[in-house]
mmCIF file of C-alpha atoms and ligand atoms in Angstrom:
data_model
loop_
_atom_site.group_PDB
_atom_site.id
_atom_site.type_symbol
_atom_site.label_atom_id
_atom_site.label_comp_id
_atom_site.label_asym_id
_atom_site.label_seq_id
_atom_site.Cartn_x
_atom_site.Cartn_y
_atom_site.Cartn_z
ATOM 1 C CA UNK A 1198 77.344 -61.337 -10.468
ATOM 2 C CA UNK A 1199 77.220 -62.857 -13.926
ATOM 3 C CA UNK A 1200 73.964 -64.453 -15.023
ATOM 4 C CA UNK A 1201 74.197 -67.892 -16.579
ATOM 5 C CA UNK A 1202 72.981 -67.736 -20.191
ATOM 6 C CA UNK A 1203 69.628 -69.565 -20.423
ATOM 7 C CA UNK A 1204 70.813 -71.810 -23.275
ATOM 8 C CA UNK A 1205 73.540 -73.241 -21.078
ATOM 9 C CA UNK A 1206 70.990 -74.030 -18.384
ATOM 10 C CA UNK A 1207 68.806 -75.871 -20.871
ATOM 11 C CA UNK A 1208 71.745 -77.854 -22.231
ATOM 12 C CA UNK A 1209 72.754 -78.940 -18.715
ATOM 13 C CA UNK A 1210 69.219 -79.970 -17.834
ATOM 14 C CA UNK A 1211 68.954 -82.005 -21.024
ATOM 15 C CA UNK A 1212 72.229 -83.756 -20.234
ATOM 16 C CA UNK A 1213 70.985 -84.711 -16.727
ATOM 17 C CA UNK A 1214 67.831 -86.349 -18.086
ATOM 18 C CA UNK A 1215 69.765 -88.077 -20.823
ATOM 19 C CA UNK A 1216 72.385 -89.676 -18.579
ATOM 20 C CA UNK A 1217 69.805 -90.741 -15.997
ATOM 21 C CA UNK A 1218 67.776 -92.645 -18.553
ATOM 22 C CA UNK A 1219 70.586 -94.925 -19.591
ATOM 23 C CA UNK A 1220 72.023 -95.857 -16.164
ATOM 24 C CA UNK A 1221 72.051 -99.687 -15.800
ATOM 25 C CA UNK A 1222 69.802 -101.216 -13.029
ATOM 26 C CA UNK A 1223 69.549 -104.809 -11.599
ATOM 27 C CA UNK A 1224 67.032 -106.948 -13.656
ATOM 28 C CA UNK A 1225 64.142 -107.330 -11.117
ATOM 29 C CA UNK A 1226 64.277 -103.588 -10.426
ATOM 30 C CA UNK A 1227 64.176 -103.014 -14.180
ATOM 31 C CA UNK A 1228 61.011 -105.195 -14.486
ATOM 32 C CA UNK A 1229 59.337 -103.464 -11.504
ATOM 33 C CA UNK A 1230 60.301 -100.098 -12.869
ATOM 34 C CA UNK A 1231 59.013 -100.866 -16.376
ATOM 35 C CA UNK A 1232 55.668 -101.982 -14.815
ATOM 36 C CA UNK A 1233 55.467 -98.743 -12.885
ATOM 37 C CA UNK A 1234 56.397 -96.781 -15.997
ATOM 38 C CA UNK A 1235 53.770 -98.623 -18.082
ATOM 39 C CA UNK A 1236 51.031 -97.974 -15.494
ATOM 40 C CA UNK A 1237 52.178 -94.361 -15.285
ATOM 41 C CA UNK A 1238 52.095 -93.970 -19.046
ATOM 42 C CA UNK A 1239 48.560 -95.412 -19.256
ATOM 43 C CA UNK A 1240 47.489 -93.153 -16.375
ATOM 44 C CA UNK A 1241 48.979 -90.084 -18.026
ATOM 45 C CA UNK A 1242 47.321 -90.931 -21.370
ATOM 46 C CA UNK A 1243 43.965 -91.537 -19.679
ATOM 47 C CA UNK A 1244 44.260 -88.276 -17.755
ATOM 48 C CA UNK A 1245 45.300 -86.337 -20.893
ATOM 49 C CA UNK A 1246 42.377 -87.817 -22.802
ATOM 50 C CA UNK A 1247 40.026 -86.970 -19.925
ATOM 51 C CA UNK A 1248 41.192 -83.330 -19.812
ATOM 52 C CA UNK A 1249 41.188 -83.131 -23.613
ATOM 53 C CA UNK A 1250 37.560 -84.328 -23.784
ATOM 54 C CA UNK A 1251 36.540 -81.883 -21.015
ATOM 55 C CA UNK A 1252 38.267 -79.069 -22.901
ATOM 56 C CA UNK A 1253 36.591 -80.103 -26.169
ATOM 57 C CA UNK A 1254 33.211 -80.344 -24.454
ATOM 58 C CA UNK A 1255 33.695 -76.887 -22.915
ATOM 59 C CA UNK A 1256 34.782 -75.442 -26.265
ATOM 60 C CA UNK A 1257 31.832 -77.016 -28.040
ATOM 61 C CA UNK A 1258 29.510 -75.397 -25.490
ATOM 62 C CA UNK A 1259 30.795 -71.900 -26.377
ATOM 63 C CA UNK A 1260 28.668 -70.022 -28.899
ATOM 64 C CA UNK A 1261 30.162 -70.753 -32.322
ATOM 65 C CA UNK A 1262 29.132 -70.183 -35.953
ATOM 66 C CA UNK A 1263 29.963 -73.825 -36.744
ATOM 67 C CA UNK A 1264 27.626 -75.653 -34.373
ATOM 68 C CA UNK A 1265 24.432 -75.078 -32.412
ATOM 69 C CA UNK A 1266 24.421 -74.907 -28.651
ATOM 70 C CA UNK A 1267 21.379 -75.060 -26.359
ATOM 71 C CA UNK A 1268 19.836 -71.940 -24.820
ATOM 72 C CA UNK A 1269 16.892 -71.855 -22.435
ATOM 73 C CA UNK A 1270 14.074 -69.323 -22.799
ATOM 74 C CA UNK A 1271 14.576 -67.744 -19.383
ATOM 75 C CA UNK A 1272 12.105 -64.849 -19.761
ATOM 76 C CA UNK A 1273 9.435 -63.895 -22.233
ATOM 77 C CA UNK A 1274 7.740 -60.512 -22.408
ATOM 78 C CA UNK A 1275 4.714 -60.087 -24.655
ATOM 79 C CA UNK A 1276 4.516 -56.492 -25.835
ATOM 80 C CA UNK A 1277 1.546 -56.608 -28.209
ATOM 81 C CA UNK A 1278 0.042 -59.274 -30.523
ATOM 82 C CA UNK A 1279 3.004 -58.936 -32.934
ATOM 83 C CA UNK A 1280 6.026 -58.075 -30.777
ATOM 84 C CA UNK A 1281 7.742 -59.900 -27.956
ATOM 85 C CA UNK A 1282 11.054 -60.062 -26.132
ATOM 86 C CA UNK A 1283 12.946 -63.185 -25.159
ATOM 87 C CA UNK A 1284 15.779 -63.518 -22.714
ATOM 88 C CA UNK A 1285 17.928 -66.508 -23.665
ATOM 89 C CA UNK A 1286 20.304 -68.178 -21.203
ATOM 90 C CA UNK A 1287 22.853 -70.752 -22.413
ATOM 91 C CA UNK A 1288 22.662 -74.087 -20.585
ATOM 92 C CA UNK A 1289 26.443 -73.893 -20.214
ATOM 93 C CA UNK A 1290 27.834 -70.623 -18.784
ATOM 94 C CA UNK A 1291 29.720 -68.802 -21.534
ATOM 95 C CA UNK A 1292 33.346 -67.850 -20.954
ATOM 96 C CA UNK A 1293 33.789 -65.493 -23.900
ATOM 97 C CA UNK A 1294 32.486 -61.968 -23.428
ATOM 98 C CA UNK A 1295 31.131 -61.198 -26.882
ATOM 99 C CA UNK A 1296 30.017 -57.722 -25.815
ATOM 100 C CA UNK A 1297 33.578 -56.597 -25.102
ATOM 101 C CA UNK A 1298 35.004 -58.635 -27.987
ATOM 102 C CA UNK A 1299 32.613 -57.194 -30.582
ATOM 103 C CA UNK A 1300 32.282 -53.706 -29.062
ATOM 104 C CA UNK A 1301 30.397 -51.231 -31.215
ATOM 105 C CA UNK A 1302 32.607 -51.944 -34.229
ATOM 106 C CA UNK A 1303 30.735 -55.124 -35.120
ATOM 107 C CA UNK A 1304 27.075 -55.522 -35.853
ATOM 108 C CA UNK A 1305 26.342 -59.183 -35.255
ATOM 109 C CA UNK A 1306 23.544 -61.686 -35.223
ATOM 110 C CA UNK A 1307 22.850 -65.272 -34.199
ATOM 111 C CA UNK A 1308 20.869 -67.991 -35.906
ATOM 112 C CA UNK A 1309 18.042 -69.880 -34.231
ATOM 113 C CA UNK A 1310 17.105 -73.335 -35.510
ATOM 114 C CA UNK A 1311 13.486 -74.417 -35.928
ATOM 115 C CA UNK A 1312 13.995 -78.200 -35.623
ATOM 116 C CA UNK A 1313 10.588 -79.312 -36.939
ATOM 117 C CA UNK A 1314 11.003 -77.747 -40.370
ATOM 118 C CA UNK A 1315 14.820 -77.580 -40.189
ATOM 119 C CA UNK A 1316 15.199 -73.902 -41.026
ATOM 120 C CA UNK A 1317 17.213 -71.181 -39.340
ATOM 121 C CA UNK A 1318 16.437 -67.481 -38.930
ATOM 122 C CA UNK A 1319 18.759 -64.681 -37.886
ATOM 123 C CA UNK A 1320 18.145 -62.492 -34.833
ATOM 124 C CA UNK A 1321 20.107 -59.591 -33.365
ATOM 125 C CA UNK A 1322 21.136 -60.039 -29.702
ATOM 126 C CA UNK A 1323 20.886 -57.107 -27.313
ATOM 127 C CA UNK A 1324 23.155 -56.780 -24.231
ATOM 128 C CA UNK A 1325 20.175 -56.845 -21.882
ATOM 129 C CA UNK A 1326 18.944 -59.191 -19.179
ATOM 130 C CA UNK A 1327 15.920 -59.333 -16.931
ATOM 131 C CA UNK A 1328 16.567 -58.100 -13.413
ATOM 132 C CA UNK A 1329 15.229 -60.905 -11.208
ATOM 133 C CA UNK A 1330 14.082 -58.569 -8.388
ATOM 134 C CA UNK A 1331 12.457 -55.773 -10.305
ATOM 135 C CA UNK A 1332 11.513 -57.805 -13.374
ATOM 136 C CA UNK A 1333 12.909 -55.004 -15.527
ATOM 137 C CA UNK A 1334 15.269 -55.123 -18.476
ATOM 138 C CA UNK A 1335 18.777 -54.051 -17.457
ATOM 139 C CA UNK A 1336 21.948 -53.561 -19.469
ATOM 140 C CA UNK A 1337 24.694 -56.134 -18.899
ATOM 141 C CA UNK A 1338 27.501 -54.172 -17.164
ATOM 142 C CA UNK A 1339 31.019 -53.612 -18.544
ATOM 143 C CA UNK A 1340 33.364 -56.557 -18.082
ATOM 144 C CA UNK A 1341 30.481 -59.019 -17.708
ATOM 145 C CA UNK A 1342 28.831 -61.230 -20.275
ATOM 146 C CA UNK A 1343 25.896 -62.065 -18.006
ATOM 147 C CA UNK A 1344 27.112 -65.699 -18.320
ATOM 148 C CA UNK A 1345 26.126 -65.555 -21.987
ATOM 149 C CA UNK A 1346 22.560 -64.274 -21.611
ATOM 150 C CA UNK A 1347 21.100 -61.907 -24.185
ATOM 151 C CA UNK A 1348 17.742 -60.511 -25.237
ATOM 152 C CA UNK A 1349 15.975 -60.779 -28.591
ATOM 153 C CA UNK A 1350 13.282 -58.384 -29.804
ATOM 154 C CA UNK A 1351 11.103 -60.269 -32.269
ATOM 155 C CA UNK A 1352 8.180 -59.491 -34.542
ATOM 156 C CA UNK A 1353 5.878 -62.302 -35.647
ATOM 157 C CA UNK A 1354 4.173 -62.092 -39.018
ATOM 158 C CA UNK A 1355 0.759 -63.623 -39.859
ATOM 159 C CA UNK A 1356 2.241 -66.428 -41.937
ATOM 160 C CA UNK A 1357 5.822 -66.334 -40.646
ATOM 161 C CA UNK A 1358 7.115 -69.729 -39.525
ATOM 162 C CA UNK A 1359 9.934 -69.223 -37.049
ATOM 163 C CA UNK A 1360 8.878 -66.096 -35.138
ATOM 164 C CA UNK A 1361 5.396 -67.584 -34.514
ATOM 165 C CA UNK A 1362 6.976 -70.869 -33.391
ATOM 166 C CA UNK A 1363 9.359 -68.974 -31.069
ATOM 167 C CA UNK A 1364 6.416 -67.115 -29.583
ATOM 168 C CA UNK A 1365 4.520 -70.346 -28.861
ATOM 169 C CA UNK A 1366 7.402 -71.955 -26.938
ATOM 170 C CA UNK A 1367 6.948 -72.165 -23.161
ATOM 171 C CA UNK A 1368 9.286 -70.646 -20.601
ATOM 172 C CA UNK A 1369 12.218 -72.966 -19.889
ATOM 173 C CA UNK A 1370 12.111 -74.511 -23.376
ATOM 174 C CA UNK A 1371 15.514 -75.154 -24.962
ATOM 175 C CA UNK A 1372 16.352 -73.864 -28.423
ATOM 176 C CA UNK A 1373 19.469 -74.245 -30.564
ATOM 177 C CA UNK A 1374 21.515 -71.153 -31.335
ATOM 178 C CA UNK A 1375 24.725 -70.578 -33.297
ATOM 179 C CA UNK A 1376 26.810 -67.509 -34.054
ATOM 180 C CA UNK A 1377 28.070 -64.876 -33.871
ATOM 181 C CA UNK A 1378 27.779 -63.771 -37.504
ATOM 182 C CA UNK A 1379 29.192 -60.328 -38.212
ATOM 183 C CA UNK A 1380 26.807 -58.374 -40.445
ATOM 184 C CA UNK A 1381 28.798 -55.161 -40.674
ATOM 185 C CA UNK A 1382 32.108 -53.871 -39.378
ATOM 186 C CA UNK A 1383 32.811 -50.231 -38.532
ATOM 187 C CA UNK A 1384 36.399 -48.878 -38.503
ATOM 188 C CA UNK A 1385 38.226 -49.862 -35.313
ATOM 189 C CA UNK A 1386 40.776 -47.454 -33.839
ATOM 190 C CA UNK A 1387 43.462 -49.569 -32.170
ATOM 191 C CA UNK A 1388 44.223 -48.516 -28.603
ATOM 192 C CA UNK A 1389 41.131 -46.281 -28.358
ATOM 193 C CA UNK A 1390 39.466 -46.120 -24.931
ATOM 194 C CA UNK A 1391 35.991 -47.493 -24.267
ATOM 195 C CA UNK A 1392 33.067 -45.102 -24.132
ATOM 196 C CA UNK A 1393 31.284 -44.947 -20.803
ATOM 197 C CA UNK A 1394 27.613 -45.865 -20.504
ATOM 198 C CA UNK A 1395 27.118 -45.045 -16.832
ATOM 199 C CA UNK A 1396 23.732 -43.476 -17.508
ATOM 200 C CA UNK A 1397 22.349 -46.939 -18.307
ATOM 201 C CA UNK A 1398 23.024 -48.040 -14.733
ATOM 202 C CA UNK A 1399 22.274 -44.858 -12.832
ATOM 203 C CA UNK A 1400 19.169 -42.784 -13.625
ATOM 204 C CA UNK A 1401 20.360 -40.011 -11.299
ATOM 205 C CA UNK A 1402 23.251 -38.971 -13.557
ATOM 206 C CA UNK A 1403 22.325 -35.576 -15.000
ATOM 207 C CA UNK A 1404 24.842 -35.699 -17.837
ATOM 208 C CA UNK A 1405 27.792 -37.941 -18.533
ATOM 209 C CA UNK A 1406 31.284 -36.559 -18.483
ATOM 210 C CA UNK A 1407 32.737 -36.711 -21.988
ATOM 211 C CA UNK A 1408 35.389 -39.369 -22.459
ATOM 212 C CA UNK A 1409 38.839 -38.125 -23.512
ATOM 213 C CA UNK A 1410 39.284 -40.165 -26.644
ATOM 214 C CA UNK A 1411 42.548 -40.659 -28.491
ATOM 215 C CA UNK A 1412 40.975 -40.187 -31.910
ATOM 216 C CA UNK A 1413 38.123 -38.019 -33.141
ATOM 217 C CA UNK A 1414 34.933 -40.135 -33.142
ATOM 218 C CA UNK A 1415 32.892 -40.338 -36.329
ATOM 219 C CA UNK A 1416 29.119 -39.968 -36.491
ATOM 220 C CA UNK A 1417 26.801 -42.255 -38.430
ATOM 221 C CA UNK A 1418 23.199 -42.171 -39.643
ATOM 222 C CA UNK A 1419 20.869 -45.127 -39.226
ATOM 223 C CA UNK A 1420 17.533 -45.479 -40.978
ATOM 224 C CA UNK A 1421 15.508 -48.246 -39.377
ATOM 225 C CA UNK A 1422 11.949 -49.517 -39.556
ATOM 226 C CA UNK A 1423 10.212 -52.019 -37.269
ATOM 227 C CA UNK A 1424 12.537 -54.548 -35.658
ATOM 228 C CA UNK A 1425 15.386 -53.064 -37.746
ATOM 229 C CA UNK A 1426 15.922 -50.788 -34.746
ATOM 230 C CA UNK A 1427 17.692 -53.636 -32.898
ATOM 231 C CA UNK A 1428 20.761 -53.172 -35.095
ATOM 232 C CA UNK A 1429 21.007 -49.565 -33.906
ATOM 233 C CA UNK A 1430 20.310 -50.517 -30.282
ATOM 234 C CA UNK A 1431 22.988 -53.219 -30.342
ATOM 235 C CA UNK A 1432 25.816 -50.791 -31.131
ATOM 236 C CA UNK A 1433 24.399 -48.068 -28.869
ATOM 237 C CA UNK A 1434 23.897 -50.269 -25.790
ATOM 238 C CA UNK A 1435 26.842 -52.666 -26.036
ATOM 239 C CA UNK A 1436 30.014 -52.445 -23.954
ATOM 240 C CA UNK A 1437 32.045 -49.522 -25.351
ATOM 241 C CA UNK A 1438 29.153 -48.195 -27.425
ATOM 242 C CA UNK A 1439 29.446 -46.099 -30.578
ATOM 243 C CA UNK A 1440 31.790 -43.199 -29.756
ATOM 244 C CA UNK A 1441 30.240 -40.710 -32.147
ATOM 245 C CA UNK A 1442 26.635 -39.591 -32.433
ATOM 246 C CA UNK A 1443 23.996 -41.576 -34.306
ATOM 247 C CA UNK A 1444 21.332 -39.832 -36.388
ATOM 248 C CA UNK A 1445 18.629 -42.386 -35.738
ATOM 249 C CA UNK A 1446 15.527 -42.360 -37.914
ATOM 250 C CA UNK A 1447 12.978 -44.879 -36.682
ATOM 251 C CA UNK A 1448 9.743 -45.685 -38.542
ATOM 252 C CA UNK A 1449 7.162 -47.846 -36.796
ATOM 253 C CA UNK A 1450 3.428 -48.342 -36.234
ATOM 254 C CA UNK A 1451 3.747 -46.925 -32.749
ATOM 255 C CA UNK A 1452 6.766 -46.378 -30.513
ATOM 256 C CA UNK A 1453 4.940 -48.480 -27.899
ATOM 257 C CA UNK A 1454 5.816 -51.537 -30.022
ATOM 258 C CA UNK A 1455 9.205 -51.293 -28.344
ATOM 259 C CA UNK A 1456 7.759 -52.204 -24.935
ATOM 260 C CA UNK A 1457 10.580 -52.270 -22.344
ATOM 261 C CA UNK A 1458 13.081 -51.120 -25.003
ATOM 262 C CA UNK A 1459 11.397 -47.720 -25.246
ATOM 263 C CA UNK A 1460 13.025 -46.232 -22.102
ATOM 264 C CA UNK A 1461 16.461 -47.173 -23.488
ATOM 265 C CA UNK A 1462 15.746 -45.271 -26.689
ATOM 266 C CA UNK A 1463 14.729 -42.121 -24.832
ATOM 267 C CA UNK A 1464 17.657 -42.436 -22.420
ATOM 268 C CA UNK A 1465 20.055 -42.558 -25.381
ATOM 269 C CA UNK A 1466 18.389 -39.433 -26.751
ATOM 270 C CA UNK A 1467 18.471 -37.608 -23.397
ATOM 271 C CA UNK A 1468 22.166 -38.273 -22.937
ATOM 272 C CA UNK A 1469 23.036 -37.041 -26.429
ATOM 273 C CA UNK A 1470 24.043 -40.400 -27.862
ATOM 274 C CA UNK A 1471 21.462 -40.166 -30.637
ATOM 275 C CA UNK A 1472 19.690 -37.536 -32.635
ATOM 276 C CA UNK A 1473 16.268 -39.199 -32.720
ATOM 277 C CA UNK A 1474 13.401 -38.910 -35.157
ATOM 278 C CA UNK A 1475 10.442 -41.265 -34.593
ATOM 279 C CA UNK A 1476 7.833 -41.620 -37.327
ATOM 280 C CA UNK A 1477 4.707 -43.427 -36.153
ATOM 281 C CA UNK A 1478 2.292 -44.485 -38.883
ATOM 282 C CA UNK A 1479 -0.477 -44.634 -36.254
ATOM 283 C CA UNK A 1480 -0.046 -40.868 -35.712
ATOM 284 C CA UNK A 1481 0.577 -39.861 -39.333
ATOM 285 C CA UNK A 1482 -1.506 -41.996 -41.679
ATOM 286 C CA UNK A 1483 -0.339 -40.237 -44.837
ATOM 287 C CA UNK A 1484 2.694 -42.077 -46.278
ATOM 288 C CA UNK A 1485 3.816 -39.103 -48.388
ATOM 289 C CA UNK A 1486 3.817 -36.834 -45.311
ATOM 290 C CA UNK A 1487 5.844 -39.379 -43.337
ATOM 291 C CA UNK A 1488 8.342 -39.639 -46.159
ATOM 292 C CA UNK A 1489 8.563 -35.849 -46.375
ATOM 293 C CA UNK A 1490 9.473 -35.757 -42.678
ATOM 294 C CA UNK A 1491 12.243 -38.308 -43.200
ATOM 295 C CA UNK A 1492 13.477 -36.394 -46.267
ATOM 296 C CA UNK A 1493 13.580 -33.084 -44.382
ATOM 297 C CA UNK A 1494 15.896 -34.534 -41.755
ATOM 298 C CA UNK A 1495 18.326 -36.537 -43.876
ATOM 299 C CA UNK A 1496 21.796 -35.169 -43.112
ATOM 300 C CA UNK A 1497 24.322 -34.621 -45.875
ATOM 301 C CA UNK A 1498 27.208 -37.092 -45.982
ATOM 302 C CA UNK A 1499 30.732 -36.175 -44.929
ATOM 303 C CA UNK A 1500 33.889 -37.748 -46.353
ATOM 304 C CA UNK A 1501 35.494 -40.228 -44.007
ATOM 305 C CA UNK A 1502 39.154 -39.286 -43.672
ATOM 306 C CA UNK A 1503 40.318 -41.965 -41.234
ATOM 307 C CA UNK A 1504 41.652 -41.471 -37.720
ATOM 308 C CA UNK A 1505 42.720 -38.010 -36.561
ATOM 309 C CA UNK A 1506 43.693 -36.678 -33.107
ATOM 310 C CA UNK A 1507 40.860 -36.029 -30.666
ATOM 311 C CA UNK A 1508 39.942 -32.355 -30.427
ATOM 312 C CA UNK A 1509 36.862 -32.632 -28.214
ATOM 313 C CA UNK A 1510 33.236 -33.567 -28.946
ATOM 314 C CA UNK A 1511 32.112 -32.959 -32.550
ATOM 315 C CA UNK A 1512 30.623 -29.442 -32.623
ATOM 316 C CA UNK A 1513 28.661 -30.103 -35.776
ATOM 317 C CA UNK A 1514 27.433 -33.634 -36.298
ATOM 318 C CA UNK A 1515 29.013 -35.089 -39.418
ATOM 319 C CA UNK A 1516 27.786 -38.579 -40.378
ATOM 320 C CA UNK A 1517 30.226 -40.457 -42.563
ATOM 321 C CA UNK A 1518 28.097 -43.561 -43.075
ATOM 322 C CA UNK A 1519 24.406 -44.426 -43.475
ATOM 323 C CA UNK A 1520 23.129 -47.871 -42.485
ATOM 324 C CA UNK A 1521 19.627 -48.853 -43.581
ATOM 325 C CA UNK A 1522 17.702 -51.675 -41.907
ATOM 326 C CA UNK A 1523 14.083 -52.704 -42.280
ATOM 327 C CA UNK A 1524 11.585 -54.377 -44.619
ATOM 328 C CA UNK A 1525 12.477 -54.419 -48.352
ATOM 329 C CA UNK A 1526 9.971 -51.667 -49.222
ATOM 330 C CA UNK A 1527 11.463 -49.357 -46.615
ATOM 331 C CA UNK A 1528 15.041 -50.062 -47.750
ATOM 332 C CA UNK A 1529 14.002 -49.328 -51.354
ATOM 333 C CA UNK A 1530 12.394 -45.976 -50.443
ATOM 334 C CA UNK A 1531 15.361 -44.821 -48.381
ATOM 335 C CA UNK A 1532 18.294 -46.161 -50.398
ATOM 336 C CA UNK A 1533 17.102 -48.064 -53.478
ATOM 337 C CA UNK A 1534 16.228 -51.794 -53.540
ATOM 338 C CA UNK A 1535 18.600 -54.591 -52.707
ATOM 339 C CA UNK A 1536 18.916 -56.934 -55.684
ATOM 340 C CA UNK A 1537 19.064 -60.710 -55.127
ATOM 341 C CA UNK A 1538 20.240 -60.148 -51.554
ATOM 342 C CA UNK A 1539 23.118 -57.974 -52.853
ATOM 343 C CA UNK A 1540 23.384 -54.234 -52.217
ATOM 344 C CA UNK A 1541 22.131 -53.013 -55.604
ATOM 345 C CA UNK A 1542 22.813 -49.423 -56.659
ATOM 346 C CA UNK A 1543 22.108 -46.592 -54.218
ATOM 347 C CA UNK A 1544 18.819 -44.905 -54.980
ATOM 348 C CA UNK A 1545 15.851 -43.451 -53.104
ATOM 349 C CA UNK A 1546 16.112 -40.483 -50.778
ATOM 350 C CA UNK A 1547 19.742 -41.048 -49.820
ATOM 351 C CA UNK A 1548 20.928 -40.840 -53.426
ATOM 352 C CA UNK A 1549 18.952 -37.629 -53.927
ATOM 353 C CA UNK A 1550 20.701 -36.190 -50.851
ATOM 354 C CA UNK A 1551 24.167 -36.984 -52.199
ATOM 355 C CA UNK A 1552 24.900 -40.325 -50.530
ATOM 356 C CA UNK A 1553 26.695 -42.971 -52.611
ATOM 357 C CA UNK A 1554 27.764 -46.649 -52.717
ATOM 358 C CA UNK A 1555 30.845 -45.597 -50.775
ATOM 359 C CA UNK A 1556 28.965 -44.476 -47.663
ATOM 360 C CA UNK A 1557 25.643 -46.386 -47.624
ATOM 361 C CA UNK A 1558 25.092 -49.983 -46.570
ATOM 362 C CA UNK A 1559 21.757 -51.817 -46.704
ATOM 363 C CA UNK A 1560 21.566 -54.360 -43.889
ATOM 364 C CA UNK A 1561 19.646 -57.594 -44.445
HETATM 365 C C1 FAD B 371 20.987 -60.393 -39.862
HETATM 366 C C2 FAD B 371 19.513 -60.437 -39.517
HETATM 367 C C3 FAD B 371 19.099 -60.071 -38.239
HETATM 368 C C4 FAD B 371 17.748 -60.123 -37.914
HETATM 369 N N1 FAD B 371 17.361 -59.759 -36.652
HETATM 370 C C5 FAD B 371 16.043 -59.821 -36.317
HETATM 371 C C6 FAD B 371 15.603 -59.466 -34.999
HETATM 372 O O1 FAD B 371 16.403 -59.135 -34.116
HETATM 373 N N2 FAD B 371 14.277 -59.518 -34.747
HETATM 374 C C7 FAD B 371 13.349 -59.929 -35.692
HETATM 375 O O2 FAD B 371 12.149 -59.960 -35.397
HETATM 376 N N3 FAD B 371 13.749 -60.290 -36.929
HETATM 377 C C8 FAD B 371 15.057 -60.258 -37.249
HETATM 378 N N4 FAD B 371 15.444 -60.648 -38.501
HETATM 379 C C9 FAD B 371 14.437 -61.249 -39.403
HETATM 380 C C10 FAD B 371 14.277 -62.740 -39.057
HETATM 381 O O3 FAD B 371 15.461 -63.439 -39.425
HETATM 382 C C11 FAD B 371 13.122 -63.430 -39.787
HETATM 383 O O4 FAD B 371 13.204 -63.135 -41.138
HETATM 384 C C12 FAD B 371 11.779 -63.026 -39.237
HETATM 385 O O5 FAD B 371 11.678 -63.420 -37.867
HETATM 386 C C13 FAD B 371 10.659 -63.712 -40.026
HETATM 387 O O6 FAD B 371 10.860 -65.080 -40.019
HETATM 388 P P1 FAD B 371 9.637 -66.076 -40.026
HETATM 389 O O7 FAD B 371 10.173 -67.452 -40.217
HETATM 390 O O8 FAD B 371 8.760 -65.838 -38.851
HETATM 391 O O9 FAD B 371 8.831 -65.620 -41.287
HETATM 392 P P2 FAD B 371 8.987 -66.237 -42.814
HETATM 393 O O10 FAD B 371 8.355 -67.595 -42.799
HETATM 394 O O11 FAD B 371 10.409 -66.140 -43.193
HETATM 395 O O12 FAD B 371 8.174 -65.220 -43.610
HETATM 396 C C14 FAD B 371 6.796 -65.426 -43.886
HETATM 397 C C15 FAD B 371 6.144 -64.119 -44.269
HETATM 398 O O13 FAD B 371 6.271 -63.179 -43.195
HETATM 399 C C16 FAD B 371 6.394 -61.882 -43.726
HETATM 400 N N5 FAD B 371 7.684 -61.281 -43.370
HETATM 401 C C17 FAD B 371 8.797 -61.943 -42.952
HETATM 402 N N6 FAD B 371 9.784 -61.069 -42.671
HETATM 403 C C18 FAD B 371 9.294 -59.844 -42.932
HETATM 404 C C19 FAD B 371 9.822 -58.532 -42.815
HETATM 405 N N7 FAD B 371 11.070 -58.295 -42.372
HETATM 406 N N8 FAD B 371 9.027 -57.500 -43.146
HETATM 407 C C20 FAD B 371 7.760 -57.694 -43.573
HETATM 408 N N9 FAD B 371 7.204 -58.909 -43.693
HETATM 409 C C21 FAD B 371 7.952 -59.963 -43.376
HETATM 410 C C22 FAD B 371 6.265 -62.004 -45.216
HETATM 411 O O14 FAD B 371 4.901 -61.895 -45.552
HETATM 412 C C23 FAD B 371 6.753 -63.413 -45.458
HETATM 413 O O15 FAD B 371 6.312 -63.886 -46.673
HETATM 414 C C24 FAD B 371 16.790 -60.574 -38.863
HETATM 415 C C25 FAD B 371 17.219 -60.949 -40.150
HETATM 416 C C26 FAD B 371 18.561 -60.873 -40.470
HETATM 417 C C27 FAD B 371 18.994 -61.304 -41.844
#
């Protein structure tokens, strides 16, 4: 049987509509018909406008960098006098799954508005939500966006405006949030499979089976201090987390400042996702000794050569990139100061270990 070419079908259809429109009718039928058509047209326009405004309203309720949308403080966990965790839930369920969209290739933040003094501050969302039954922090599973919920780990400073204001807000209070803003982008290998993170959902797993990637994963180093650790945790805990290993250097007063985030850090270490060094100033008061410990464990950089076929897990860890995140003093010691919010030349310990502008990035 011969198939009719689609163009012919379209032409015939067009002809049918065309001839029907111009067939003469008796006058009173024409008047009745034009009334019906008019009412129909108004109805159709009203309906289209109605659906258009619903669509616009729905779109404007999706998290966007161009406008603020309301989020409710759904949980608040005080860790110590300076650190706390917030779970934020959007008033309107979010359709977009930012965790799968961003993956571990994008480091992203959101902005929170303080309406009284009209300033915004950036915060780094974590793919975590509070389990209603056990009142524990749980990772948001693959394929879900938890309806748009996320967690923020925040430090308040003595004279800091926004973090102190955030901390004072009661449970259920609504705050305005916009984003996402991409702070850094790692190379994305098109068609690469996701990395599993089963161990986050099942404590019984003794070790995770290695994923059979298409391309050889690359390792990175991250130097973080204080709340700077959230940048590392975001790409380690998100859906399809970092495929290579992270050399994570974490400086803090005490690791207990992490509160409910601490078990996640040790889980990541236990399952080989990170090579962890924690430097607690409460345990080692001497700054020079702490710096010596960081220095001793700074890996040498490796040239990034782009994608190559997967040959199995990296036998020797080979970081191709160093990201630095923390207070200005810390950034300066590790990698040289940022200048006027720009990167500035690479200095500090990383420069002395052979790292350069080409493989170091200072996060803000
Ligand atoms: C991309 C990005 C992501 C961020 N993510 C987070 C996050 O997830 N969690 C978080 O807690 N913060 C995060 N920050 C920092 C955050 O945006 C605010 O700067 C911080 O909450 C302080 O704001 P504030 O209004 O309370 O203090 P401000 O009023 O801005 O500062 C007042 C004083 O507080 C002190 N202070 C402020 N920031 C620091 C600092 N970093 N180190 C030392 N002293 C400081 C200084 O004495 C300063 O003069 C992020 C910043 C950026 C740019």
